[in-house]
Amino acid sequence: MKDLIATDKATVARLAERLKQAGSHAEYQRIQCVLIRATLGSSAAQIAQLLGWSSATVHVIHSRWAKEGDAIFELRGRGAPM
């Protein structure tokens, strides 16, 4: 398993705090997706089953988080400019 997501205490604490402040269900689930990997080291298949997603979606979230960081949690509404 690649180390896309740091498992250090600072990262986990930051994600846990961000989870408390999530403004939507979609944001909450994205944070959970990363936090579960960081705290439990669960596989993409396990996380997908927990969240009701496909494994591919979990892989995309993990890869984007490794590249973009917390920016992936800030969702724009439908039709909003990028």
JSON list of N, CA and C in Angstrom, two decimals:
[
{"chain": "A", "resi": 1, "resn": "MET", "atom": "N", "xyz": [0.84, -1.17, 0.00]},
{"chain": "A", "resi": 1, "resn": "MET", "atom": "CA", "xyz": [0.00, 0.00, 0.00]},
{"chain": "A", "resi": 1, "resn": "MET", "atom": "C", "xyz": [0.89, 1.24, 0.00]},
{"chain": "A", "resi": 2, "resn": "LYS", "atom": "N", "xyz": [0.63, 2.13, -0.95]},
{"chain": "A", "resi": 2, "resn": "LYS", "atom": "CA", "xyz": [1.42, 3.36, -1.03]},
{"chain": "A", "resi": 2, "resn": "LYS", "atom": "C", "xyz": [1.10, 4.27, 0.15]},
{"chain": "A", "resi": 3, "resn": "ASP", "atom": "N", "xyz": [2.07, 5.09, 0.51]},
{"chain": "A", "resi": 3, "resn": "ASP", "atom": "CA", "xyz": [1.87, 6.05, 1.58]},
{"chain": "A", "resi": 3, "resn": "ASP", "atom": "C", "xyz": [1.44, 7.40, 1.02]},
{"chain": "A", "resi": 4, "resn": "LEU", "atom": "N", "xyz": [0.23, 7.45, 0.47]},
{"chain": "A", "resi": 4, "resn": "LEU", "atom": "CA", "xyz": [-0.30, 8.70, -0.06]},
{"chain": "A", "resi": 4, "resn": "LEU", "atom": "C", "xyz": [-0.74, 9.62, 1.07]},
{"chain": "A", "resi": 5, "resn": "ILE", "atom": "N", "xyz": [-1.13, 9.02, 2.18]},
{"chain": "A", "resi": 5, "resn": "ILE", "atom": "CA", "xyz": [-1.70, 9.77, 3.27]},
{"chain": "A", "resi": 5, "resn": "ILE", "atom": "C", "xyz": [-0.84, 9.59, 4.52]},
{"chain": "A", "resi": 6, "resn": "ALA", "atom": "N", "xyz": [-0.34, 10.69, 5.03]},
{"chain": "A", "resi": 6, "resn": "ALA", "atom": "CA", "xyz": [0.49, 10.66, 6.23]},
{"chain": "A", "resi": 6, "resn": "ALA", "atom": "C", "xyz": [-0.33, 10.20, 7.42]},
{"chain": "A", "resi": 7, "resn": "THR", "atom": "N", "xyz": [0.29, 9.44, 8.28]},
{"chain": "A", "resi": 7, "resn": "THR", "atom": "CA", "xyz": [-0.41, 8.92, 9.46]},
{"chain": "A", "resi": 7, "resn": "THR", "atom": "C", "xyz": [0.10, 9.57, 10.74]},
{"chain": "A", "resi": 8, "resn": "ASP", "atom": "N", "xyz": [0.76, 10.71, 10.61]},
{"chain": "A", "resi": 8, "resn": "ASP", "atom": "CA", "xyz": [1.29, 11.37, 11.80]},
{"chain": "A", "resi": 8, "resn": "ASP", "atom": "C", "xyz": [0.16, 12.02, 12.59]},
{"chain": "A", "resi": 9, "resn": "LYS", "atom": "N", "xyz": [0.42, 12.28, 13.86]},
{"chain": "A", "resi": 9, "resn": "LYS", "atom": "CA", "xyz": [-0.59, 12.82, 14.77]},
{"chain": "A", "resi": 9, "resn": "LYS", "atom": "C", "xyz": [-1.12, 14.17, 14.32]},
{"chain": "A", "resi": 10, "resn": "ALA", "atom": "N", "xyz": [-0.26, 15.00, 13.77]},
{"chain": "A", "resi": 10, "resn": "ALA", "atom": "CA", "xyz": [-0.68, 16.33, 13.33]},
{"chain": "A", "resi": 10, "resn": "ALA", "atom": "C", "xyz": [-1.70, 16.25, 12.19]},
{"chain": "A", "resi": 11, "resn": "THR", "atom": "N", "xyz": [-1.46, 15.37, 11.24]},
{"chain": "A", "resi": 11, "resn": "THR", "atom": "CA", "xyz": [-2.39, 15.19, 10.12]},
{"chain": "A", "resi": 11, "resn": "THR", "atom": "C", "xyz": [-3.72, 14.66, 10.61]},
{"chain": "A", "resi": 12, "resn": "VAL", "atom": "N", "xyz": [-3.68, 13.65, 11.47]},
{"chain": "A", "resi": 12, "resn": "VAL", "atom": "CA", "xyz": [-4.91, 13.06, 12.01]},
{"chain": "A", "resi": 12, "resn": "VAL", "atom": "C", "xyz": [-5.69, 14.10, 12.81]},
{"chain": "A", "resi": 13, "resn": "ALA", "atom": "N", "xyz": [-5.01, 14.88, 13.63]},
{"chain": "A", "resi": 13, "resn": "ALA", "atom": "CA", "xyz": [-5.68, 15.91, 14.43]},
{"chain": "A", "resi": 13, "resn": "ALA", "atom": "C", "xyz": [-6.32, 16.97, 13.53]},
{"chain": "A", "resi": 14, "resn": "ARG", "atom": "N", "xyz": [-5.61, 17.38, 12.49]},
{"chain": "A", "resi": 14, "resn": "ARG", "atom": "CA", "xyz": [-6.15, 18.38, 11.57]},
{"chain": "A", "resi": 14, "resn": "ARG", "atom": "C", "xyz": [-7.38, 17.86, 10.84]},
{"chain": "A", "resi": 15, "resn": "LEU", "atom": "N", "xyz": [-7.31, 16.61, 10.39]},
{"chain": "A", "resi": 15, "resn": "LEU", "atom": "CA", "xyz": [-8.46, 16.01, 9.71]},
{"chain": "A", "resi": 15, "resn": "LEU", "atom": "C", "xyz": [-9.65, 15.84, 10.65]},
{"chain": "A", "resi": 16, "resn": "ALA", "atom": "N", "xyz": [-9.39, 15.42, 11.88]},
{"chain": "A", "resi": 16, "resn": "ALA", "atom": "CA", "xyz": [-10.47, 15.24, 12.86]},
{"chain": "A", "resi": 16, "resn": "ALA", "atom": "C", "xyz": [-11.15, 16.57, 13.16]},
{"chain": "A", "resi": 17, "resn": "GLU", "atom": "N", "xyz": [-10.37, 17.64, 13.26]},
{"chain": "A", "resi": 17, "resn": "GLU", "atom": "CA", "xyz": [-10.95, 18.97, 13.50]},
{"chain": "A", "resi": 17, "resn": "GLU", "atom": "C", "xyz": [-11.75, 19.43, 12.29]},
{"chain": "A", "resi": 18, "resn": "ARG", "atom": "N", "xyz": [-11.22, 19.16, 11.12]},
{"chain": "A", "resi": 18, "resn": "ARG", "atom": "CA", "xyz": [-11.93, 19.54, 9.88]},
{"chain": "A", "resi": 18, "resn": "ARG", "atom": "C", "xyz": [-13.25, 18.77, 9.77]},
{"chain": "A", "resi": 19, "resn": "LEU", "atom": "N", "xyz": [-13.26, 17.52, 10.21]},
{"chain": "A", "resi": 19, "resn": "LEU", "atom": "CA", "xyz": [-14.48, 16.70, 10.17]},
{"chain": "A", "resi": 19, "resn": "LEU", "atom": "C", "xyz": [-15.58, 17.34, 11.01]},
{"chain": "A", "resi": 20, "resn": "LYS", "atom": "N", "xyz": [-15.21, 17.89, 12.16]},
{"chain": "A", "resi": 20, "resn": "LYS", "atom": "CA", "xyz": [-16.18, 18.54, 13.04]},
{"chain": "A", "resi": 20, "resn": "LYS", "atom": "C", "xyz": [-16.79, 19.77, 12.38]},
{"chain": "A", "resi": 21, "resn": "GLN", "atom": "N", "xyz": [-16.04, 20.41, 11.48]},
{"chain": "A", "resi": 21, "resn": "GLN", "atom": "CA", "xyz": [-16.48, 21.66, 10.87]},
{"chain": "A", "resi": 21, "resn": "GLN", "atom": "C", "xyz": [-17.05, 21.48, 9.47]},
{"chain": "A", "resi": 22, "resn": "ALA", "atom": "N", "xyz": [-17.24, 20.25, 9.04]},
{"chain": "A", "resi": 22, "resn": "ALA", "atom": "CA", "xyz": [-17.73, 19.99, 7.68]},
{"chain": "A", "resi": 22, "resn": "ALA", "atom": "C", "xyz": [-19.07, 20.67, 7.47]},
{"chain": "A", "resi": 23, "resn": "GLY", "atom": "N", "xyz": [-19.21, 21.32, 6.32]},
{"chain": "A", "resi": 23, "resn": "GLY", "atom": "CA", "xyz": [-20.42, 22.08, 6.04]},
{"chain": "A", "resi": 23, "resn": "GLY", "atom": "C", "xyz": [-21.47, 21.33, 5.25]},
{"chain": "A", "resi": 24, "resn": "SER", "atom": "N", "xyz": [-21.12, 20.15, 4.75]},
{"chain": "A", "resi": 24, "resn": "SER", "atom": "CA", "xyz": [-22.08, 19.36, 3.97]},
{"chain": "A", "resi": 24, "resn": "SER", "atom": "C", "xyz": [-21.78, 17.88, 4.15]},
{"chain": "A", "resi": 25, "resn": "HIS", "atom": "N", "xyz": [-22.75, 17.08, 3.76]},
{"chain": "A", "resi": 25, "resn": "HIS", "atom": "CA", "xyz": [-22.57, 15.63, 3.85]},
{"chain": "A", "resi": 25, "resn": "HIS", "atom": "C", "xyz": [-21.44, 15.16, 2.93]},
{"chain": "A", "resi": 26, "resn": "ALA", "atom": "N", "xyz": [-21.38, 15.74, 1.73]},
{"chain": "A", "resi": 26, "resn": "ALA", "atom": "CA", "xyz": [-20.34, 15.35, 0.77]},
{"chain": "A", "resi": 26, "resn": "ALA", "atom": "C", "xyz": [-18.95, 15.67, 1.30]},
{"chain": "A", "resi": 27, "resn": "GLU", "atom": "N", "xyz": [-18.80, 16.85, 1.91]},
{"chain": "A", "resi": 27, "resn": "GLU", "atom": "CA", "xyz": [-17.51, 17.22, 2.49]},
{"chain": "A", "resi": 27, "resn": "GLU", "atom": "C", "xyz": [-17.16, 16.29, 3.64]},
{"chain": "A", "resi": 28, "resn": "TYR", "atom": "N", "xyz": [-18.14, 15.98, 4.49]},
{"chain": "A", "resi": 28, "resn": "TYR", "atom": "CA", "xyz": [-17.95, 15.09, 5.62]},
{"chain": "A", "resi": 28, "resn": "TYR", "atom": "C", "xyz": [-17.43, 13.73, 5.15]},
{"chain": "A", "resi": 29, "resn": "GLN", "atom": "N", "xyz": [-18.04, 13.19, 4.09]},
{"chain": "A", "resi": 29, "resn": "GLN", "atom": "CA", "xyz": [-17.62, 11.88, 3.59]},
{"chain": "A", "resi": 29, "resn": "GLN", "atom": "C", "xyz": [-16.22, 11.91, 2.99]},
{"chain": "A", "resi": 30, "resn": "ARG", "atom": "N", "xyz": [-15.88, 12.97, 2.30]},
{"chain": "A", "resi": 30, "resn": "ARG", "atom": "CA", "xyz": [-14.53, 13.08, 1.74]},
{"chain": "A", "resi": 30, "resn": "ARG", "atom": "C", "xyz": [-13.48, 13.10, 2.85]},
{"chain": "A", "resi": 31, "resn": "ILE", "atom": "N", "xyz": [-13.78, 13.86, 3.89]},
{"chain": "A", "resi": 31, "resn": "ILE", "atom": "CA", "xyz": [-12.85, 13.91, 5.03]},
{"chain": "A", "resi": 31, "resn": "ILE", "atom": "C", "xyz": [-12.75, 12.54, 5.68]},
{"chain": "A", "resi": 32, "resn": "GLN", "atom": "N", "xyz": [-13.90, 11.88, 5.87]},
{"chain": "A", "resi": 32, "resn": "GLN", "atom": "CA", "xyz": [-13.90, 10.53, 6.44]},
{"chain": "A", "resi": 32, "resn": "GLN", "atom": "C", "xyz": [-13.03, 9.59, 5.62]},
{"chain": "A", "resi": 33, "resn": "CYS", "atom": "N", "xyz": [-13.15, 9.69, 4.31]},
{"chain": "A", "resi": 33, "resn": "CYS", "atom": "CA", "xyz": [-12.40, 8.83, 3.40]},
{"chain": "A", "resi": 33, "resn": "CYS", "atom": "C", "xyz": [-10.90, 8.92, 3.66]},
{"chain": "A", "resi": 34, "resn": "VAL", "atom": "N", "xyz": [-10.41, 10.12, 3.84]},
{"chain": "A", "resi": 34, "resn": "VAL", "atom": "CA", "xyz": [-8.98, 10.33, 4.10]},
{"chain": "A", "resi": 34, "resn": "VAL", "atom": "C", "xyz": [-8.64, 9.97, 5.54]},
{"chain": "A", "resi": 35, "resn": "LEU", "atom": "N", "xyz": [-9.50, 10.35, 6.47]},
{"chain": "A", "resi": 35, "resn": "LEU", "atom": "CA", "xyz": [-9.23, 10.12, 7.90]},
{"chain": "A", "resi": 35, "resn": "LEU", "atom": "C", "xyz": [-9.21, 8.63, 8.23]},
{"chain": "A", "resi": 36, "resn": "ILE", "atom": "N", "xyz": [-10.10, 7.85, 7.64]},
{"chain": "A", "resi": 36, "resn": "ILE", "atom": "CA", "xyz": [-10.11, 6.41, 7.89]},
{"chain": "A", "resi": 36, "resn": "ILE", "atom": "C", "xyz": [-8.79, 5.79, 7.45]},
{"chain": "A", "resi": 37, "resn": "ARG", "atom": "N", "xyz": [-8.30, 6.23, 6.30]},
{"chain": "A", "resi": 37, "resn": "ARG", "atom": "CA", "xyz": [-7.01, 5.71, 5.81]},
{"chain": "A", "resi": 37, "resn": "ARG", "atom": "C", "xyz": [-5.87, 6.12, 6.74]},
{"chain": "A", "resi": 38, "resn": "ALA", "atom": "N", "xyz": [-5.92, 7.37, 7.19]},
{"chain": "A", "resi": 38, "resn": "ALA", "atom": "CA", "xyz": [-4.84, 7.89, 8.04]},
{"chain": "A", "resi": 38, "resn": "ALA", "atom": "C", "xyz": [-4.83, 7.24, 9.42]},
{"chain": "A", "resi": 39, "resn": "THR", "atom": "N", "xyz": [-5.99, 6.95, 9.97]},
{"chain": "A", "resi": 39, "resn": "THR", "atom": "CA", "xyz": [-6.04, 6.41, 11.34]},
{"chain": "A", "resi": 39, "resn": "THR", "atom": "C", "xyz": [-6.01, 4.89, 11.38]},
{"chain": "A", "resi": 40, "resn": "LEU", "atom": "N", "xyz": [-6.74, 4.25, 10.48]},
{"chain": "A", "resi": 40, "resn": "LEU", "atom": "CA", "xyz": [-6.85, 2.80, 10.53]},
{"chain": "A", "resi": 40, "resn": "LEU", "atom": "C", "xyz": [-6.02, 2.07, 9.49]},
{"chain": "A", "resi": 41, "resn": "GLY", "atom": "N", "xyz": [-5.59, 2.80, 8.46]},
{"chain": "A", "resi": 41, "resn": "GLY", "atom": "CA", "xyz": [-4.84, 2.16, 7.39]},
{"chain": "A", "resi": 41, "resn": "GLY", "atom": "C", "xyz": [-5.68, 1.23, 6.54]},
{"chain": "A", "resi": 42, "resn": "SER", "atom": "N", "xyz": [-6.99, 1.46, 6.54]},
{"chain": "A", "resi": 42, "resn": "SER", "atom": "CA", "xyz": [-7.91, 0.60, 5.79]},
{"chain": "A", "resi": 42, "resn": "SER", "atom": "C", "xyz": [-7.64, 0.68, 4.29]},
{"chain": "A", "resi": 43, "resn": "SER", "atom": "N", "xyz": [-7.95, -0.39, 3.60]},
{"chain": "A", "resi": 43, "resn": "SER", "atom": "CA", "xyz": [-7.77, -0.42, 2.14]},
{"chain": "A", "resi": 43, "resn": "SER", "atom": "C", "xyz": [-8.88, 0.37, 1.47]},
{"chain": "A", "resi": 44, "resn": "ALA", "atom": "N", "xyz": [-8.67, 0.67, 0.20]},
{"chain": "A", "resi": 44, "resn": "ALA", "atom": "CA", "xyz": [-9.68, 1.40, -0.56]},
{"chain": "A", "resi": 44, "resn": "ALA", "atom": "C", "xyz": [-10.99, 0.61, -0.62]},
{"chain": "A", "resi": 45, "resn": "ALA", "atom": "N", "xyz": [-10.90, -0.70, -0.74]},
{"chain": "A", "resi": 45, "resn": "ALA", "atom": "CA", "xyz": [-12.10, -1.54, -0.79]},
{"chain": "A", "resi": 45, "resn": "ALA", "atom": "C", "xyz": [-12.87, -1.48, 0.53]},
{"chain": "A", "resi": 46, "resn": "GLN", "atom": "N", "xyz": [-12.16, -1.49, 1.64]},
{"chain": "A", "resi": 46, "resn": "GLN", "atom": "CA", "xyz": [-12.81, -1.41, 2.95]},
{"chain": "A", "resi": 46, "resn": "GLN", "atom": "C", "xyz": [-13.48, -0.05, 3.15]},
{"chain": "A", "resi": 47, "resn": "ILE", "atom": "N", "xyz": [-12.78, 1.00, 2.78]},
{"chain": "A", "resi": 47, "resn": "ILE", "atom": "CA", "xyz": [-13.33, 2.36, 2.92]},
{"chain": "A", "resi": 47, "resn": "ILE", "atom": "C", "xyz": [-14.54, 2.52, 2.01]},
{"chain": "A", "resi": 48, "resn": "ALA", "atom": "N", "xyz": [-14.44, 2.02, 0.79]},
{"chain": "A", "resi": 48, "resn": "ALA", "atom": "CA", "xyz": [-15.56, 2.10, -0.16]},
{"chain": "A", "resi": 48, "resn": "ALA", "atom": "C", "xyz": [-16.80, 1.41, 0.41]},
{"chain": "A", "resi": 49, "resn": "GLN", "atom": "N", "xyz": [-16.61, 0.28, 1.02]},
{"chain": "A", "resi": 49, "resn": "GLN", "atom": "CA", "xyz": [-17.74, -0.45, 1.61]},
{"chain": "A", "resi": 49, "resn": "GLN", "atom": "C", "xyz": [-18.35, 0.35, 2.76]},
{"chain": "A", "resi": 50, "resn": "LEU", "atom": "N", "xyz": [-17.53, 0.96, 3.59]},
{"chain": "A", "resi": 50, "resn": "LEU", "atom": "CA", "xyz": [-18.03, 1.77, 4.70]},
{"chain": "A", "resi": 50, "resn": "LEU", "atom": "C", "xyz": [-18.83, 2.97, 4.23]},
{"chain": "A", "resi": 51, "resn": "LEU", "atom": "N", "xyz": [-18.35, 3.63, 3.16]},
{"chain": "A", "resi": 51, "resn": "LEU", "atom": "CA", "xyz": [-18.98, 4.86, 2.69]},
{"chain": "A", "resi": 51, "resn": "LEU", "atom": "C", "xyz": [-20.03, 4.64, 1.61]},
{"chain": "A", "resi": 52, "resn": "GLY", "atom": "N", "xyz": [-20.11, 3.42, 1.09]},
{"chain": "A", "resi": 52, "resn": "GLY", "atom": "CA", "xyz": [-21.07, 3.15, 0.02]},
{"chain": "A", "resi": 52, "resn": "GLY", "atom": "C", "xyz": [-20.59, 3.69, -1.32]},
{"chain": "A", "resi": 53, "resn": "TRP", "atom": "N", "xyz": [-19.29, 3.75, -1.51]},
{"chain": "A", "resi": 53, "resn": "TRP", "atom": "CA", "xyz": [-18.67, 4.24, -2.73]},
{"chain": "A", "resi": 53, "resn": "TRP", "atom": "C", "xyz": [-18.01, 3.09, -3.47]},
{"chain": "A", "resi": 54, "resn": "SER", "atom": "N", "xyz": [-17.49, 3.37, -4.66]},
{"chain": "A", "resi": 54, "resn": "SER", "atom": "CA", "xyz": [-16.68, 2.39, -5.37]},
{"chain": "A", "resi": 54, "resn": "SER", "atom": "C", "xyz": [-15.22, 2.55, -4.92]},
{"chain": "A", "resi": 55, "resn": "SER", "atom": "N", "xyz": [-14.45, 1.51, -5.09]},
{"chain": "A", "resi": 55, "resn": "SER", "atom": "CA", "xyz": [-13.03, 1.58, -4.74]},
{"chain": "A", "resi": 55, "resn": "SER", "atom": "C", "xyz": [-12.32, 2.63, -5.59]},
{"chain": "A", "resi": 56, "resn": "ALA", "atom": "N", "xyz": [-12.75, 2.77, -6.84]},
{"chain": "A", "resi": 56, "resn": "ALA", "atom": "CA", "xyz": [-12.13, 3.75, -7.73]},
{"chain": "A", "resi": 56, "resn": "ALA", "atom": "C", "xyz": [-12.31, 5.17, -7.19]},
{"chain": "A", "resi": 57, "resn": "THR", "atom": "N", "xyz": [-13.48, 5.47, -6.65]},
{"chain": "A", "resi": 57, "resn": "THR", "atom": "CA", "xyz": [-13.73, 6.80, -6.08]},
{"chain": "A", "resi": 57, "resn": "THR", "atom": "C", "xyz": [-12.81, 7.05, -4.90]},
{"chain": "A", "resi": 58, "resn": "VAL", "atom": "N", "xyz": [-12.63, 6.05, -4.06]},
{"chain": "A", "resi": 58, "resn": "VAL", "atom": "CA", "xyz": [-11.73, 6.18, -2.91]},
{"chain": "A", "resi": 58, "resn": "VAL", "atom": "C", "xyz": [-10.30, 6.43, -3.39]},
{"chain": "A", "resi": 59, "resn": "HIS", "atom": "N", "xyz": [-9.87, 5.71, -4.41]},
{"chain": "A", "resi": 59, "resn": "HIS", "atom": "CA", "xyz": [-8.52, 5.91, -4.96]},
{"chain": "A", "resi": 59, "resn": "HIS", "atom": "C", "xyz": [-8.36, 7.34, -5.48]},
{"chain": "A", "resi": 60, "resn": "VAL", "atom": "N", "xyz": [-9.39, 7.85, -6.15]},
{"chain": "A", "resi": 60, "resn": "VAL", "atom": "CA", "xyz": [-9.34, 9.22, -6.68]},
{"chain": "A", "resi": 60, "resn": "VAL", "atom": "C", "xyz": [-9.22, 10.23, -5.54]},
{"chain": "A", "resi": 61, "resn": "ILE", "atom": "N", "xyz": [-10.02, 10.07, -4.49]},
{"chain": "A", "resi": 61, "resn": "ILE", "atom": "CA", "xyz": [-9.97, 11.00, -3.35]},
{"chain": "A", "resi": 61, "resn": "ILE", "atom": "C", "xyz": [-8.59, 10.95, -2.70]},
{"chain": "A", "resi": 62, "resn": "HIS", "atom": "N", "xyz": [-8.05, 9.77, -2.48]},
{"chain": "A", "resi": 62, "resn": "HIS", "atom": "CA", "xyz": [-6.73, 9.65, -1.85]},
{"chain": "A", "resi": 62, "resn": "HIS", "atom": "C", "xyz": [-5.64, 10.26, -2.72]},
{"chain": "A", "resi": 63, "resn": "SER", "atom": "N", "xyz": [-5.69, 10.02, -4.02]},
{"chain": "A", "resi": 63, "resn": "SER", "atom": "CA", "xyz": [-4.68, 10.58, -4.92]},
{"chain": "A", "resi": 63, "resn": "SER", "atom": "C", "xyz": [-4.77, 12.09, -4.98]},
{"chain": "A", "resi": 64, "resn": "ARG", "atom": "N", "xyz": [-5.99, 12.60, -5.08]},
{"chain": "A", "resi": 64, "resn": "ARG", "atom": "CA", "xyz": [-6.17, 14.06, -5.13]},
{"chain": "A", "resi": 64, "resn": "ARG", "atom": "C", "xyz": [-5.73, 14.70, -3.82]},
{"chain": "A", "resi": 65, "resn": "TRP", "atom": "N", "xyz": [-6.01, 14.05, -2.69]},
{"chain": "A", "resi": 65, "resn": "TRP", "atom": "CA", "xyz": [-5.60, 14.62, -1.40]},
{"chain": "A", "resi": 65, "resn": "TRP", "atom": "C", "xyz": [-4.07, 14.67, -1.30]},
{"chain": "A", "resi": 66, "resn": "ALA", "atom": "N", "xyz": [-3.42, 13.64, -1.81]},
{"chain": "A", "resi": 66, "resn": "ALA", "atom": "CA", "xyz": [-1.95, 13.61, -1.79]},
{"chain": "A", "resi": 66, "resn": "ALA", "atom": "C", "xyz": [-1.37, 14.74, -2.63]},
{"chain": "A", "resi": 67, "resn": "LYS", "atom": "N", "xyz": [-2.06, 15.11, -3.73]},
{"chain": "A", "resi": 67, "resn": "LYS", "atom": "CA", "xyz": [-1.57, 16.16, -4.62]},
{"chain": "A", "resi": 67, "resn": "LYS", "atom": "C", "xyz": [-2.03, 17.55, -4.20]},
{"chain": "A", "resi": 68, "resn": "GLU", "atom": "N", "xyz": [-3.30, 17.68, -3.80]},
{"chain": "A", "resi": 68, "resn": "GLU", "atom": "CA", "xyz": [-3.91, 18.98, -3.58]},
{"chain": "A", "resi": 68, "resn": "GLU", "atom": "C", "xyz": [-4.13, 19.35, -2.12]},
{"chain": "A", "resi": 69, "resn": "GLY", "atom": "N", "xyz": [-4.04, 18.37, -1.24]},
{"chain": "A", "resi": 69, "resn": "GLY", "atom": "CA", "xyz": [-4.27, 18.63, 0.18]},
{"chain": "A", "resi": 69, "resn": "GLY", "atom": "C", "xyz": [-5.72, 18.94, 0.49]},
{"chain": "A", "resi": 70, "resn": "ASP", "atom": "N", "xyz": [-5.94, 19.78, 1.49]},
{"chain": "A", "resi": 70, "resn": "ASP", "atom": "CA", "xyz": [-7.28, 20.08, 1.98]},
{"chain": "A", "resi": 70, "resn": "ASP", "atom": "C", "xyz": [-8.18, 20.77, 0.95]},
{"chain": "A", "resi": 71, "resn": "ALA", "atom": "N", "xyz": [-7.63, 21.24, -0.13]},
{"chain": "A", "resi": 71, "resn": "ALA", "atom": "CA", "xyz": [-8.44, 21.91, -1.16]},
{"chain": "A", "resi": 71, "resn": "ALA", "atom": "C", "xyz": [-9.53, 20.99, -1.72]},
{"chain": "A", "resi": 72, "resn": "ILE", "atom": "N", "xyz": [-9.32, 19.68, -1.67]},
{"chain": "A", "resi": 72, "resn": "ILE", "atom": "CA", "xyz": [-10.33, 18.78, -2.22]},
{"chain": "A", "resi": 72, "resn": "ILE", "atom": "C", "xyz": [-11.60, 18.75, -1.38]},
{"chain": "A", "resi": 73, "resn": "PHE", "atom": "N", "xyz": [-11.54, 19.24, -0.16]},
{"chain": "A", "resi": 73, "resn": "PHE", "atom": "CA", "xyz": [-12.72, 19.24, 0.71]},
{"chain": "A", "resi": 73, "resn": "PHE", "atom": "C", "xyz": [-13.63, 20.43, 0.44]},
{"chain": "A", "resi": 74, "resn": "GLU", "atom": "N", "xyz": [-13.11, 21.42, -0.22]},
{"chain": "A", "resi": 74, "resn": "GLU", "atom": "CA", "xyz": [-13.88, 22.63, -0.48]},
{"chain": "A", "resi": 74, "resn": "GLU", "atom": "C", "xyz": [-14.64, 22.45, -1.79]},
{"chain": "A", "resi": 75, "resn": "LEU", "atom": "N", "xyz": [-15.87, 22.03, -1.66]},
{"chain": "A", "resi": 75, "resn": "LEU", "atom": "CA", "xyz": [-16.70, 21.72, -2.81]},
{"chain": "A", "resi": 75, "resn": "LEU", "atom": "C", "xyz": [-17.45, 22.95, -3.29]},
{"chain": "A", "resi": 76, "resn": "ARG", "atom": "N", "xyz": [-17.51, 23.08, -4.59]},
{"chain": "A", "resi": 76, "resn": "ARG", "atom": "CA", "xyz": [-18.30, 24.14, -5.20]},
{"chain": "A", "resi": 76, "resn": "ARG", "atom": "C", "xyz": [-19.67, 23.57, -5.52]},
{"chain": "A", "resi": 77, "resn": "GLY", "atom": "N", "xyz": [-20.67, 24.43, -5.54]},
{"chain": "A", "resi": 77, "resn": "GLY", "atom": "CA", "xyz": [-22.00, 23.99, -5.93]},
{"chain": "A", "resi": 77, "resn": "GLY", "atom": "C", "xyz": [-22.05, 23.64, -7.40]},
{"chain": "A", "resi": 78, "resn": "ARG", "atom": "N", "xyz": [-23.08, 22.94, -7.79]},
{"chain": "A", "resi": 78, "resn": "ARG", "atom": "CA", "xyz": [-23.22, 22.56, -9.20]},
{"chain": "A", "resi": 78, "resn": "ARG", "atom": "C", "xyz": [-23.33, 23.82, -10.04]},
{"chain": "A", "resi": 79, "resn": "GLY", "atom": "N", "xyz": [-22.61, 23.84, -11.15]},
{"chain": "A", "resi": 79, "resn": "GLY", "atom": "CA", "xyz": [-22.66, 24.97, -12.06]},
{"chain": "A", "resi": 79, "resn": "GLY", "atom": "C", "xyz": [-21.78, 26.14, -11.66]},
{"chain": "A", "resi": 80, "resn": "ALA", "atom": "N", "xyz": [-21.11, 26.03, -10.52]},
{"chain": "A", "resi": 80, "resn": "ALA", "atom": "CA", "xyz": [-20.23, 27.12, -10.08]},
{"chain": "A", "resi": 80, "resn": "ALA", "atom": "C", "xyz": [-18.95, 27.11, -10.91]},
{"chain": "A", "resi": 81, "resn": "PRO", "atom": "N", "xyz": [-18.42, 28.28, -11.22]},
{"chain": "A", "resi": 81, "resn": "PRO", "atom": "CA", "xyz": [-17.17, 28.32, -11.99]},
{"chain": "A", "resi": 81, "resn": "PRO", "atom": "C", "xyz": [-16.02, 27.69, -11.22]},
{"chain": "A", "resi": 82, "resn": "MET", "atom": "N", "xyz": [-15.10, 27.10, -11.92]},
{"chain": "A", "resi": 82, "resn": "MET", "atom": "CA", "xyz": [-13.96, 26.45, -11.30]},
{"chain": "A", "resi": 82, "resn": "MET", "atom": "C", "xyz": [-12.95, 27.43, -10.93]}
]
